[in-house]
Tab-separated table of C-alpha atoms in Angstrom:
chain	number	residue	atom	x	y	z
A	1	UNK	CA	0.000	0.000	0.000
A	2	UNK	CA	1.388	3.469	-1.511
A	3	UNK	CA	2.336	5.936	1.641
A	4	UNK	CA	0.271	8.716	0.553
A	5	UNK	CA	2.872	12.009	1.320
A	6	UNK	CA	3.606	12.898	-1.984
A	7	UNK	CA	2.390	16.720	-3.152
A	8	UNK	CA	4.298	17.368	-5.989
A	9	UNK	CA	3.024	15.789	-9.126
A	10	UNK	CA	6.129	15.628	-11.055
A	11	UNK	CA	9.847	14.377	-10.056
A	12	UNK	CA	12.807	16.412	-11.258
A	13	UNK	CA	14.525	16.064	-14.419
A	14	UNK	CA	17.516	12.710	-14.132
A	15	UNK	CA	21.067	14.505	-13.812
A	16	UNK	CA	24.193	13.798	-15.517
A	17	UNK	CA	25.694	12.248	-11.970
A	18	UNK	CA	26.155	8.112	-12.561
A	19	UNK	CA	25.768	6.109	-9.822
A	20	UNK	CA	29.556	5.754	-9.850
A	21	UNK	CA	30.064	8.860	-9.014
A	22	UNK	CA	27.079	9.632	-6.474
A	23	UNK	CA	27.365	6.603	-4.823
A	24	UNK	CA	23.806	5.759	-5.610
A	25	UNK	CA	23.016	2.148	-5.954
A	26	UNK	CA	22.130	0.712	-9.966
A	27	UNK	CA	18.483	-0.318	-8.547
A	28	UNK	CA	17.989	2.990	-7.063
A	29	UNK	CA	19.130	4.973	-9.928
A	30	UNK	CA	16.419	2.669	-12.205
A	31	UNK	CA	13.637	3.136	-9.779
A	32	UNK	CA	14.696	7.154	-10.046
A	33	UNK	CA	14.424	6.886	-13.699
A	34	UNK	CA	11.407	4.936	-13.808
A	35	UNK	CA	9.334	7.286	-11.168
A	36	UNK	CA	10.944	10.645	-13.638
A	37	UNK	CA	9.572	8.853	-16.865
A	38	UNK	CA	6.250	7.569	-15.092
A	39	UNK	CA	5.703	11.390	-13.729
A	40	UNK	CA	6.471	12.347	-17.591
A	41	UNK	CA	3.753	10.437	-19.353
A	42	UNK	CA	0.863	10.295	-16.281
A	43	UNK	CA	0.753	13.995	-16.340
A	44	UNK	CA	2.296	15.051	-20.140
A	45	UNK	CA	-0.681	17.843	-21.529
A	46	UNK	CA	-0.186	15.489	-24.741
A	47	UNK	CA	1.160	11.883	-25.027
A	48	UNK	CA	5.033	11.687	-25.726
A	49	UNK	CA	6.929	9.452	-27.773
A	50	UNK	CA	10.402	7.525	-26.091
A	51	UNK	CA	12.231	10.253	-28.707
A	52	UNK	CA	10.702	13.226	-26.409
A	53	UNK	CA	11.019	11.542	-23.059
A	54	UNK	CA	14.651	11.073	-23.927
A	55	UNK	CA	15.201	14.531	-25.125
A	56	UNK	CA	12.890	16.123	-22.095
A	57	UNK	CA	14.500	13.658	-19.425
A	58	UNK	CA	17.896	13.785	-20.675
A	59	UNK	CA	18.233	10.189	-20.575
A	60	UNK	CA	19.473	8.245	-23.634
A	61	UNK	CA	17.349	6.238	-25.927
A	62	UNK	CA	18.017	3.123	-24.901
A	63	UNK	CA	17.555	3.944	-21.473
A	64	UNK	CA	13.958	5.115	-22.357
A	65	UNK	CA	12.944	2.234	-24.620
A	66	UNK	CA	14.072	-0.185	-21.672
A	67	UNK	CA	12.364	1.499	-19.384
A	68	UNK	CA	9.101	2.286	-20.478
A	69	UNK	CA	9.068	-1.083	-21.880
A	70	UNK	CA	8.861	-2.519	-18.360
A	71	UNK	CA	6.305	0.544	-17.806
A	72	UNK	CA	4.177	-0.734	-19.774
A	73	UNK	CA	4.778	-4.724	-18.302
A	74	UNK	CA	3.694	-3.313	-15.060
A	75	UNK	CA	0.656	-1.817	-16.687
A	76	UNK	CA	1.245	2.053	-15.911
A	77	UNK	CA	1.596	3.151	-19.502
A	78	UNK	CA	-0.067	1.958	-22.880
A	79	UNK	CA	0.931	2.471	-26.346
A	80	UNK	CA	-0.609	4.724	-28.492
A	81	UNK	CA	-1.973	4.443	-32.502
A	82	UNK	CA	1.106	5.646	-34.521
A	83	UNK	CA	1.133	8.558	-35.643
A	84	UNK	CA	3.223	10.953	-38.804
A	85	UNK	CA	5.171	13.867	-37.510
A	86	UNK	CA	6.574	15.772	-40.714
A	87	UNK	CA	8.443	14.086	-42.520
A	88	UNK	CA	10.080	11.740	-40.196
A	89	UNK	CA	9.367	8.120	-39.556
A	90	UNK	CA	6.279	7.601	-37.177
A	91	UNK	CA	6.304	7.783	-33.863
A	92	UNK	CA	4.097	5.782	-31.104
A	93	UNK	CA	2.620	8.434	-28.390
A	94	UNK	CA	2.410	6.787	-25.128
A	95	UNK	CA	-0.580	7.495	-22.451
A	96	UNK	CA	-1.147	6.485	-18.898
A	97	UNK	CA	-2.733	3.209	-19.130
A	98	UNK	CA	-6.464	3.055	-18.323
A	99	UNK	CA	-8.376	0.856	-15.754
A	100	UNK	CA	-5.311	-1.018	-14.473
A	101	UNK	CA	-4.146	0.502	-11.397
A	102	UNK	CA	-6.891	2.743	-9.269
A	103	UNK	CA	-7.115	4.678	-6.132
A	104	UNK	CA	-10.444	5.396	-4.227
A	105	UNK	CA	-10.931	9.450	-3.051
A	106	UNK	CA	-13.241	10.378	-0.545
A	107	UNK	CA	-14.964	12.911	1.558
A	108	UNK	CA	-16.939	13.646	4.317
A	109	UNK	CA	-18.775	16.346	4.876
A	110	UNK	CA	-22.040	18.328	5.664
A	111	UNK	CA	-23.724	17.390	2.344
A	112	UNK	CA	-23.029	13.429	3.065
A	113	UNK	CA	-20.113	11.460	2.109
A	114	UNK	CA	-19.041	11.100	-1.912
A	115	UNK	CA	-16.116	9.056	-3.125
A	116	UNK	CA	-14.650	8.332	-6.170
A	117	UNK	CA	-12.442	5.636	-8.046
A	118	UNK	CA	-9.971	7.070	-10.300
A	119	UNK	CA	-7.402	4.945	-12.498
A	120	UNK	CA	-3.887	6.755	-14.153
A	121	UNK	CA	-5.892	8.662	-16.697
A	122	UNK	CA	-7.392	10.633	-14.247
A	123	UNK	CA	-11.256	9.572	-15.403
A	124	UNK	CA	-13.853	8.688	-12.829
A	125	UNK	CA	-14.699	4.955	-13.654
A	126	UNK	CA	-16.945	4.566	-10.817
A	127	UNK	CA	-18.538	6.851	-8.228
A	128	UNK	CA	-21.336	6.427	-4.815
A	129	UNK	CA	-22.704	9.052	-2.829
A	130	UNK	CA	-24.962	9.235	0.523
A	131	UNK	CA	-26.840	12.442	1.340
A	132	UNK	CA	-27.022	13.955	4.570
A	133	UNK	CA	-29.509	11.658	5.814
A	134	UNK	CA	-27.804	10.440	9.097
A	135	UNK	CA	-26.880	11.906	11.772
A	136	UNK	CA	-23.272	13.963	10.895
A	137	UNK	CA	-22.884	15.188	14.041
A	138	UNK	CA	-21.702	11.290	15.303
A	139	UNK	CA	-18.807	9.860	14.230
A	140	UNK	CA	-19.307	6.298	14.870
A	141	UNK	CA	-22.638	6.989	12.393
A	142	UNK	CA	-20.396	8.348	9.762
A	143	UNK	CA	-17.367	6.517	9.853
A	144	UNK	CA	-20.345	3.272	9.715
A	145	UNK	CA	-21.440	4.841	5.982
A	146	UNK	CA	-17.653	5.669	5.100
A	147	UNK	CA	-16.883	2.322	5.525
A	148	UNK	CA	-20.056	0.863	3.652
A	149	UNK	CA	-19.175	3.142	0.527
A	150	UNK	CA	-15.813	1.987	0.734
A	151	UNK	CA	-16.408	-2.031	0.759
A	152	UNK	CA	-18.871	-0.904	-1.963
A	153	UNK	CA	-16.420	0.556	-4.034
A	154	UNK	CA	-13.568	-1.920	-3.025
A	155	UNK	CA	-15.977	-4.591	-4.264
A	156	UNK	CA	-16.369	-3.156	-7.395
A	157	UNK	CA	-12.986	-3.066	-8.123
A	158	UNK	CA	-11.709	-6.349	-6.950
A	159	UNK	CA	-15.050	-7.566	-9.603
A	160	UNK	CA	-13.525	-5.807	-12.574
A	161	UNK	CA	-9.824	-6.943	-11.830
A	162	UNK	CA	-8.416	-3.753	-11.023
A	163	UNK	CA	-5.613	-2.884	-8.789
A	164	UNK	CA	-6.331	-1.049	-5.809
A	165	UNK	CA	-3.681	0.720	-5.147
A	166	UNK	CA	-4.792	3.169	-1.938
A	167	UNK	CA	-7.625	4.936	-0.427
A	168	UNK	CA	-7.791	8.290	0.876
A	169	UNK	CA	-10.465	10.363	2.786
A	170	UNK	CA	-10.548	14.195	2.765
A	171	UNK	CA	-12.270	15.722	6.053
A	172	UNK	CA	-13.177	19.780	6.679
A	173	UNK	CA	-10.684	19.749	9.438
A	174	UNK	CA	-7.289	19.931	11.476
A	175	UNK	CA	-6.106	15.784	11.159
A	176	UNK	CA	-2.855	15.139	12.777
A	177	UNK	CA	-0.459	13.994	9.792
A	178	UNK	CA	-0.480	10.683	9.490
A	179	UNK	CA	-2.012	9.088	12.253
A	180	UNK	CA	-6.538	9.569	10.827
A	181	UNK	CA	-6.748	12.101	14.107
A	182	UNK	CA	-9.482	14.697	13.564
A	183	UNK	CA	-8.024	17.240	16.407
A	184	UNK	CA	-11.571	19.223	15.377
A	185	UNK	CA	-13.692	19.161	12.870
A	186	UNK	CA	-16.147	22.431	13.370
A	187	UNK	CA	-18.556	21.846	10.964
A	188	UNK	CA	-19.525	18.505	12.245
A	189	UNK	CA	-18.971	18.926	16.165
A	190	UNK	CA	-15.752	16.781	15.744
A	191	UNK	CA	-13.017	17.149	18.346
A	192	UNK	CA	-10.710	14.132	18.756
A	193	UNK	CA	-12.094	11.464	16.965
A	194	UNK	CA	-9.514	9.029	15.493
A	195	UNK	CA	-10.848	8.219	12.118
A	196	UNK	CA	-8.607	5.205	10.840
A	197	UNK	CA	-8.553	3.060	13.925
A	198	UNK	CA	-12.503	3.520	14.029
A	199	UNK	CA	-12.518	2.958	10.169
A	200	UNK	CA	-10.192	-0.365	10.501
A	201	UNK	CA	-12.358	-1.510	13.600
A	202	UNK	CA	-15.597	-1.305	11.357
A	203	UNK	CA	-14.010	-2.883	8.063
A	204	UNK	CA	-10.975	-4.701	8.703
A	205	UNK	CA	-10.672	-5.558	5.306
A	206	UNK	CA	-10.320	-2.507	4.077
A	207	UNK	CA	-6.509	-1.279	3.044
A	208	UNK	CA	-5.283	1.367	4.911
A	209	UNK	CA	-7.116	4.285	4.563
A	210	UNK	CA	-5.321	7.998	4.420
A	211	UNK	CA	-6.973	11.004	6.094
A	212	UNK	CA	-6.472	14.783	5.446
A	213	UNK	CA	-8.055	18.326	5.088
A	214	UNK	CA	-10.438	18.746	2.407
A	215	UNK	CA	-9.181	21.790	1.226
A	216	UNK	CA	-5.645	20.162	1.001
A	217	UNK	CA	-6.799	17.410	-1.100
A	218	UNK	CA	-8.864	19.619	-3.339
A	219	UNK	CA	-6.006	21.611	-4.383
A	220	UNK	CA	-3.836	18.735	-4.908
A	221	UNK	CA	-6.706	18.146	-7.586
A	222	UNK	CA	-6.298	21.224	-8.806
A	223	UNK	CA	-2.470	21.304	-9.034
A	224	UNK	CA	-3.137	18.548	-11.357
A	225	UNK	CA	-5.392	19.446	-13.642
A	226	UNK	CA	-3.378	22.475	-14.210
A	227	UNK	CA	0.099	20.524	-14.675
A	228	UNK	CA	-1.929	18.388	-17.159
A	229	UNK	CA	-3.323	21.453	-19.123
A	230	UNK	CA	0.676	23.154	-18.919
A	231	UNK	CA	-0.934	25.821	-17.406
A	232	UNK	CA	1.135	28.465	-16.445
A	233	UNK	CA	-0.267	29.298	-13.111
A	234	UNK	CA	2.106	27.286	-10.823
A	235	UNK	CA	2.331	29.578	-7.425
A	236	UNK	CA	-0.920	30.402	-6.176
A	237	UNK	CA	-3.516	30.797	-2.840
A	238	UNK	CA	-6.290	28.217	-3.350
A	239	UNK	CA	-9.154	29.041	-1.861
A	240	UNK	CA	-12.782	26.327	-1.186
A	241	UNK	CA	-15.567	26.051	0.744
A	242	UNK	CA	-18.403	22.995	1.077
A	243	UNK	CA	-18.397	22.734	4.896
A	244	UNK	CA	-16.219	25.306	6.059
A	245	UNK	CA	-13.768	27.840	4.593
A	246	UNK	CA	-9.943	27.087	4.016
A	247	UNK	CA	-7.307	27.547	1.736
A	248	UNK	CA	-3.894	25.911	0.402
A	249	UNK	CA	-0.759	27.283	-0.779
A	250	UNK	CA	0.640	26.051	-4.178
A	251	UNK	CA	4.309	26.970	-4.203
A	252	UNK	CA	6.001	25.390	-8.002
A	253	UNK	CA	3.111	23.246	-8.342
A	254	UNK	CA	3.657	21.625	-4.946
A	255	UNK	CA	1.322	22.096	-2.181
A	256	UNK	CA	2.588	23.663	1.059
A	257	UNK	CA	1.619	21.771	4.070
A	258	UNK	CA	3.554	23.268	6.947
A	259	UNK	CA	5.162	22.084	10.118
A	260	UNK	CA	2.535	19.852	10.972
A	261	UNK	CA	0.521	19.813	8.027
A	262	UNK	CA	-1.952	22.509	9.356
A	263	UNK	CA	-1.511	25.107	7.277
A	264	UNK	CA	-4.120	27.143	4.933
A	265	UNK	CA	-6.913	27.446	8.206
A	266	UNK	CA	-7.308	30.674	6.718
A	267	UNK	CA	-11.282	29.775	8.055
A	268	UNK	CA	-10.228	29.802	11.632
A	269	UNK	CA	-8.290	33.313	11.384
A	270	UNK	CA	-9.859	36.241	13.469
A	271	UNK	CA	-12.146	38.496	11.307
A	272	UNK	CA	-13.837	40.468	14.411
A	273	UNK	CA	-11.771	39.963	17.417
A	274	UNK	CA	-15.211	40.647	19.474
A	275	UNK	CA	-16.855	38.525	17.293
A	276	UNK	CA	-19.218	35.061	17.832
A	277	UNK	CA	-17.592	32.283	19.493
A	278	UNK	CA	-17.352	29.758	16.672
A	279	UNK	CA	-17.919	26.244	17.040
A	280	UNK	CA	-13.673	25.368	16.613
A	281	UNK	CA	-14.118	27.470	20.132
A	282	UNK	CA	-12.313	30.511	19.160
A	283	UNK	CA	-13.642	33.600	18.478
A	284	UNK	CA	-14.816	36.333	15.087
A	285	UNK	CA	-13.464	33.306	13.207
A	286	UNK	CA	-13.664	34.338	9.111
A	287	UNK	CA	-15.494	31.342	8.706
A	288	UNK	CA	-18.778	32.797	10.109
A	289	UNK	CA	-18.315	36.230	7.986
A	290	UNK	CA	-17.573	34.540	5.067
A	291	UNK	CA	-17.753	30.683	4.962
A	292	UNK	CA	-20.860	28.989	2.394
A	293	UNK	CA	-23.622	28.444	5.514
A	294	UNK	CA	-23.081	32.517	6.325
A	295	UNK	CA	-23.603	33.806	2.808
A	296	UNK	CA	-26.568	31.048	2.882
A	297	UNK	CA	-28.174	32.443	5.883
A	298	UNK	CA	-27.048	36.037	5.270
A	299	UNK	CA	-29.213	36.138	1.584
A	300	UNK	CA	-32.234	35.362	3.580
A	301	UNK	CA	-31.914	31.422	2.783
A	302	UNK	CA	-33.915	28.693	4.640
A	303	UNK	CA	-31.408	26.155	6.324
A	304	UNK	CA	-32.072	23.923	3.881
A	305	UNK	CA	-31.007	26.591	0.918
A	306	UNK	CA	-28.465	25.175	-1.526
A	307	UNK	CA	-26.185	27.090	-3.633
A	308	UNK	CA	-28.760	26.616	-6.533
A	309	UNK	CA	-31.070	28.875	-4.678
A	310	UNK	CA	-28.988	31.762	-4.077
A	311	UNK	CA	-27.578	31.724	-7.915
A	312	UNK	CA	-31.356	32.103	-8.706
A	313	UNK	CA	-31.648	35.015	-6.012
A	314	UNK	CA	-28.399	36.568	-7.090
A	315	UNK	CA	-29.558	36.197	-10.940
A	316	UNK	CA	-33.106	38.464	-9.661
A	317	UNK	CA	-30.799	41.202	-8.490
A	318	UNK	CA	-32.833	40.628	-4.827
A	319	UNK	CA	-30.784	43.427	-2.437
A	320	UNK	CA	-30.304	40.636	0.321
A	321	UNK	CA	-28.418	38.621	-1.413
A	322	UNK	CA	-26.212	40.964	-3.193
A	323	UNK	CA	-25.519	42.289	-0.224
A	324	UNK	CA	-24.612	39.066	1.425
A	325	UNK	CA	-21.883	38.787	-1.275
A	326	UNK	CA	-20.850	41.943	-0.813
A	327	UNK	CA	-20.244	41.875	2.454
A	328	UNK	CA	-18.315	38.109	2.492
A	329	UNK	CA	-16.445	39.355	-0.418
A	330	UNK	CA	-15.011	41.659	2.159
A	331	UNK	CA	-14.185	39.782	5.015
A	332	UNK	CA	-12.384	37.517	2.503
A	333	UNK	CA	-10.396	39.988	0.986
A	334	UNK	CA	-8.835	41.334	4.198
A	335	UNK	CA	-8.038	37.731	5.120
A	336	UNK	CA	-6.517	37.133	2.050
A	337	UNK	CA	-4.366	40.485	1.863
A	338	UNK	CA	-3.058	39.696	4.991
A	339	UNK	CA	-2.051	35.874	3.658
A	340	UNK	CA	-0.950	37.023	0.328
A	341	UNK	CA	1.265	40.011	2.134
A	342	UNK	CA	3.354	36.901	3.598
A	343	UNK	CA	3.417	34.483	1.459
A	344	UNK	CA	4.198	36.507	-2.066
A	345	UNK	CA	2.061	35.199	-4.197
A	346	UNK	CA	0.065	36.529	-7.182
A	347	UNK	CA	-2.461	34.350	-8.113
A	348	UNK	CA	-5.666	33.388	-6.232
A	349	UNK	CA	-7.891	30.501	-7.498
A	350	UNK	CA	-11.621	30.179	-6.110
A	351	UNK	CA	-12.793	26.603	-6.211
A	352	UNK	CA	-15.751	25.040	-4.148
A	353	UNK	CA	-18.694	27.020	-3.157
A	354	UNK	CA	-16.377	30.115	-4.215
A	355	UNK	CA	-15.781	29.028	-7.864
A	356	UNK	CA	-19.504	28.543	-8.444
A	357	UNK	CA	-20.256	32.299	-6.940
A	358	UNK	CA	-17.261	33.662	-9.103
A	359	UNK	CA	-19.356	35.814	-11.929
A	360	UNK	CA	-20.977	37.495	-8.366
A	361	UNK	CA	-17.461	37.042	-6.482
A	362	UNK	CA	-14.382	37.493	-8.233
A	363	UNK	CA	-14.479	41.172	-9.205
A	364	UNK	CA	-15.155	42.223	-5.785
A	365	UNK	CA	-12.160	40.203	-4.154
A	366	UNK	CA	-9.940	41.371	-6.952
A	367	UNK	CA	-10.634	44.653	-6.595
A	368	UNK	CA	-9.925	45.049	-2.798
A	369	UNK	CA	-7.151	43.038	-3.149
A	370	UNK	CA	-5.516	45.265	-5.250
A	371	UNK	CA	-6.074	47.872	-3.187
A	372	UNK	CA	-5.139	46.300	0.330
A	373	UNK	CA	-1.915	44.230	-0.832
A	374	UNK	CA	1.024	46.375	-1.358
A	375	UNK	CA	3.129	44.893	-4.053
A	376	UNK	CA	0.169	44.410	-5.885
A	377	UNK	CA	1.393	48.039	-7.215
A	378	UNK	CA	3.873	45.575	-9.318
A	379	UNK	CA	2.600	42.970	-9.623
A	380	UNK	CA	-1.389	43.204	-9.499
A	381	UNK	CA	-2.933	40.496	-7.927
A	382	UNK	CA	-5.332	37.908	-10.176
A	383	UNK	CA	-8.500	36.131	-9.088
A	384	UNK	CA	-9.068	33.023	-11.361
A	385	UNK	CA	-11.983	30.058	-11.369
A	386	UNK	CA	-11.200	26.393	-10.385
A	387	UNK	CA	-10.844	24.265	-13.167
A	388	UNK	CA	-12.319	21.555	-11.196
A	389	UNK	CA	-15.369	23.002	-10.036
A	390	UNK	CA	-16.863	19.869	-8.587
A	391	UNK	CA	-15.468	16.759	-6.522
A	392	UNK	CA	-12.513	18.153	-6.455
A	393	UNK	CA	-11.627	16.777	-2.757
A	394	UNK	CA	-12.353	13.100	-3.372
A	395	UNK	CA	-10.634	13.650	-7.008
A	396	UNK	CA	-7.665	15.219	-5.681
A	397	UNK	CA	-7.329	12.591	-2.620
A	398	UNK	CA	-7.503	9.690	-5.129
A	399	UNK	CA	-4.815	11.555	-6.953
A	400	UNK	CA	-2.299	11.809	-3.992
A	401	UNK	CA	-2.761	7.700	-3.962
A	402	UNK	CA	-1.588	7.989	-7.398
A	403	UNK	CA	0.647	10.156	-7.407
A	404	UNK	CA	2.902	8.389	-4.132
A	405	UNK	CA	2.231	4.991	-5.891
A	406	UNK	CA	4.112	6.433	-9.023
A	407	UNK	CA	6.812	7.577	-6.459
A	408	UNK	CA	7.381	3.943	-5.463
A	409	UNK	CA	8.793	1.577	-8.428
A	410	UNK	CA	9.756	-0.707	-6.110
A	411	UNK	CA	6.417	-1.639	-5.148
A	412	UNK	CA	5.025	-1.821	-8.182
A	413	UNK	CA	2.706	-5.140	-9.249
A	414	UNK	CA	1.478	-5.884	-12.846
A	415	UNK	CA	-2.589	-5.946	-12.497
A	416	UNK	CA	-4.713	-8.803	-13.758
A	417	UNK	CA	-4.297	-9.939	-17.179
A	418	UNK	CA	-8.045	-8.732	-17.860
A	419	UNK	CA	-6.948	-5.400	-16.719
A	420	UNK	CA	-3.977	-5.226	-19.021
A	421	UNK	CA	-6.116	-6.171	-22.607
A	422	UNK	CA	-8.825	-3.095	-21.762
A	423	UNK	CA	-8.590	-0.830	-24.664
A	424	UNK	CA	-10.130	2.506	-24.334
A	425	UNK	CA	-12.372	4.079	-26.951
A	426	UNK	CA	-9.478	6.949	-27.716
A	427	UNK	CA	-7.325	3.252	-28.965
A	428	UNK	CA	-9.478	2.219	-31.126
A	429	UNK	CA	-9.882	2.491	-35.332
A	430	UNK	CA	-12.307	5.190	-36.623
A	431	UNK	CA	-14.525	3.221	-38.922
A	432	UNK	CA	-16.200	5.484	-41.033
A	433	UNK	CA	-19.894	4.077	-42.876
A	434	UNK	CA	-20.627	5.545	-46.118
A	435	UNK	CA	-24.245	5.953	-46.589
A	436	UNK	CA	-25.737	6.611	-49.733
């Protein structure tokens, strides 16, 4: 089972050092090369050939073929249809492999529990969701439903001879690293509830299962997505809301966890130092200025509201809710002045409950940022939408499976033979039908 502590989605380029030299071990210096090439074709924005992968990894040629031949053996990388490029001879684009190896994403939160499986691609081959129709405020109820959706999906996968490769569970809270602890999770009534050991003690046949902050995991989906598209946004504040309010720091397309993996509780920061008591304990937390249940309530919403409803209100130009947006919008901003003033960054992405509000939101927090953040004289600062608007937690936790099984050669297991002969659609001959 893949040790799930890898943010960065890509490995740095091979150098010119041999093993002779550094004093690294041959087996170690293949597994390095295989992770670097892995990284290369998992998350290229278009499918290289072994000619590119040599030229972009600097290794030679016949390093390349070797290794992505045994790539391939191990079921991490497929060929693609050759293909003509100029004038040369053609060349065979390779692509991650489909439905061979696949990680399970999750979340809990105030709208249920949703989880994902996700294979090397990155597509969604299989998906459950349970409302909030229990009781959220108990943990032994929702770590009971967890578990359920989890054997579900485990099921499914062990059916269609697939490799699980890990399973990890995004929560809207502080969880100590590594250990499933949920120190407090506000938005439920959490406080030191250790989520693994109760998982494992419900469904002992369940692997493993990874816990972390939802935010965290959401921009680790992000991160993703944009190293897939070569976007050029690589340093930026990301900033979600479903249960709660946080943010992450993307520093060269790596997320920024802190000491103790805490940072980004940009929710739990002091907005009104006189302000409500919120329910982490502390008090004129931003979360109840400017966190999704606030605007809800703030626009006039019925506790049951959804986002839905105050689009529709927000699309009738009703006062309330403009001015609820207005008024988060500013909270925000001041919170996110003060983050961006220390962490020098230019680029803010809204994802969550933010990205969906961002025709009604963006301009607003743009705005006062650039007139609250100081360098922003030089370099003004940008407000952008998500590009993954929706599931992005349970995506981006399935991804950090992924992503620290690529890191980890060594472990490494060729899937089922049935696994290895699925071709997807994008492999297959166009057959065109002339009808007269």
């Amino acid at each position: 089972m893949a040790d799930n502590s890898t943010d960065s989605p890509r490995t740095k380029p091979a150098s010119n050092t041999t093993h002779r030299k550094s004093g690294v071990s041959p087996e170690s210096m293949r597994n390095f090369n295989l992770r670097l090439l892995a990284d290369a074709i998992v998350l290229a924005p278009e499918p290289p050939s072994r000619a590119e992968l040599a030229r972009t990894t600097h290794l030679n040629k016949s390093t390349v073929a070797r290794l992505v031949d045994y790539l391939i053996k191990v079921g991490l990388v497929v060929e693609d249809n050759q293909v003509s490029v100029g004038t040369g001879r053609p060349v065979t684009p390779l692509r991650p492999a489909p439905h061979t190896h696949v990680a399970i994403g999750a979340e809990i939160g105030v709208e249920g529990i949703e989880a994902c499986v996700l294979d090397l691609t990155g597509d969604v081959i299989a998906e459950e969701y349970i409302g909030p129709v229990f009781d959220l405020s108990s943990p032994n109820r929702v770590i009971s439903e967890l578990a359920a959706t989890l054997e579900s999906l485990t099921n499914k996968i062990n059916a269609s001879k697939l490799a699980l490769i890990g399973i990890a569970c995004g929560v809207p809270g502080i969880i100590t690293k590594g250990t499933g602890i949920a120190n407090v999770v506000p938005s439920l009534g959490w406080s030191n509830v250790d989520i693994r050991t109760s998982l494992t003690n419900q469904s002992p046949v369940l692997p493993v299962t990874t816990f972390d902050n939802s935010v965290s995991y959401a921009a680790i989906a992000e991160n993703v997505c944009r190293t897939k598209l070569n976007d050029e946004t690589k340093n930026y504040v990301y900033v979600a809301g479903t249960s709660g309010l946080g943010a992450a720091l993307i520093e060269k397309a790596s997320l920024h966890r802190g000491v103790n993996g805490w940072s980004g509780e940009i929710g739990h920061t002091p907005a009104e130092i006189d302000g409500p008591q919120c329910p982490c304990g502390l008090q004129g937390c931003l979360e109840l200025f400017a966190g999704p249940s606030t605007i809800l309530r703030a626009a006039g919403l019925p506790t049951d509201a959804t986002i839905g409803h105050l689009l529709s209100s927000l699309s009738k130009g009703e006062r309330i809710s403009t001015r609820a947006i207005g008024n988060a919008s500013t909270y925000l901003s001041r919170a996110l002045a003060t983050y961006i003033s220390i962490v020098d960054v230019q680029d803010v992405i809204l994802g969550g409950f933010y990205a969906q509000l961002y025709d009604h939101f963006s301009q607003r927090v743009e705005k006062q940022l650039n007139s609250s953040v100081l360098t922003s004289q030089w370099k003004p600062i940008r407000v952008n939408k998500a590009l993954v608007e929706t599931h992005a937690t349970s995506i981006g936790a399935a991804w950090q499976c992924l992503s620290s099984f690529i890191q980890q050669p060594e472990n490494w297991q060729a899937p089922s033979t049935e696994s290895l002969k699925y071709v997807s659609i994008r492999n297959t001959n166009e057959i065109f039908v002339d009808i007269e």
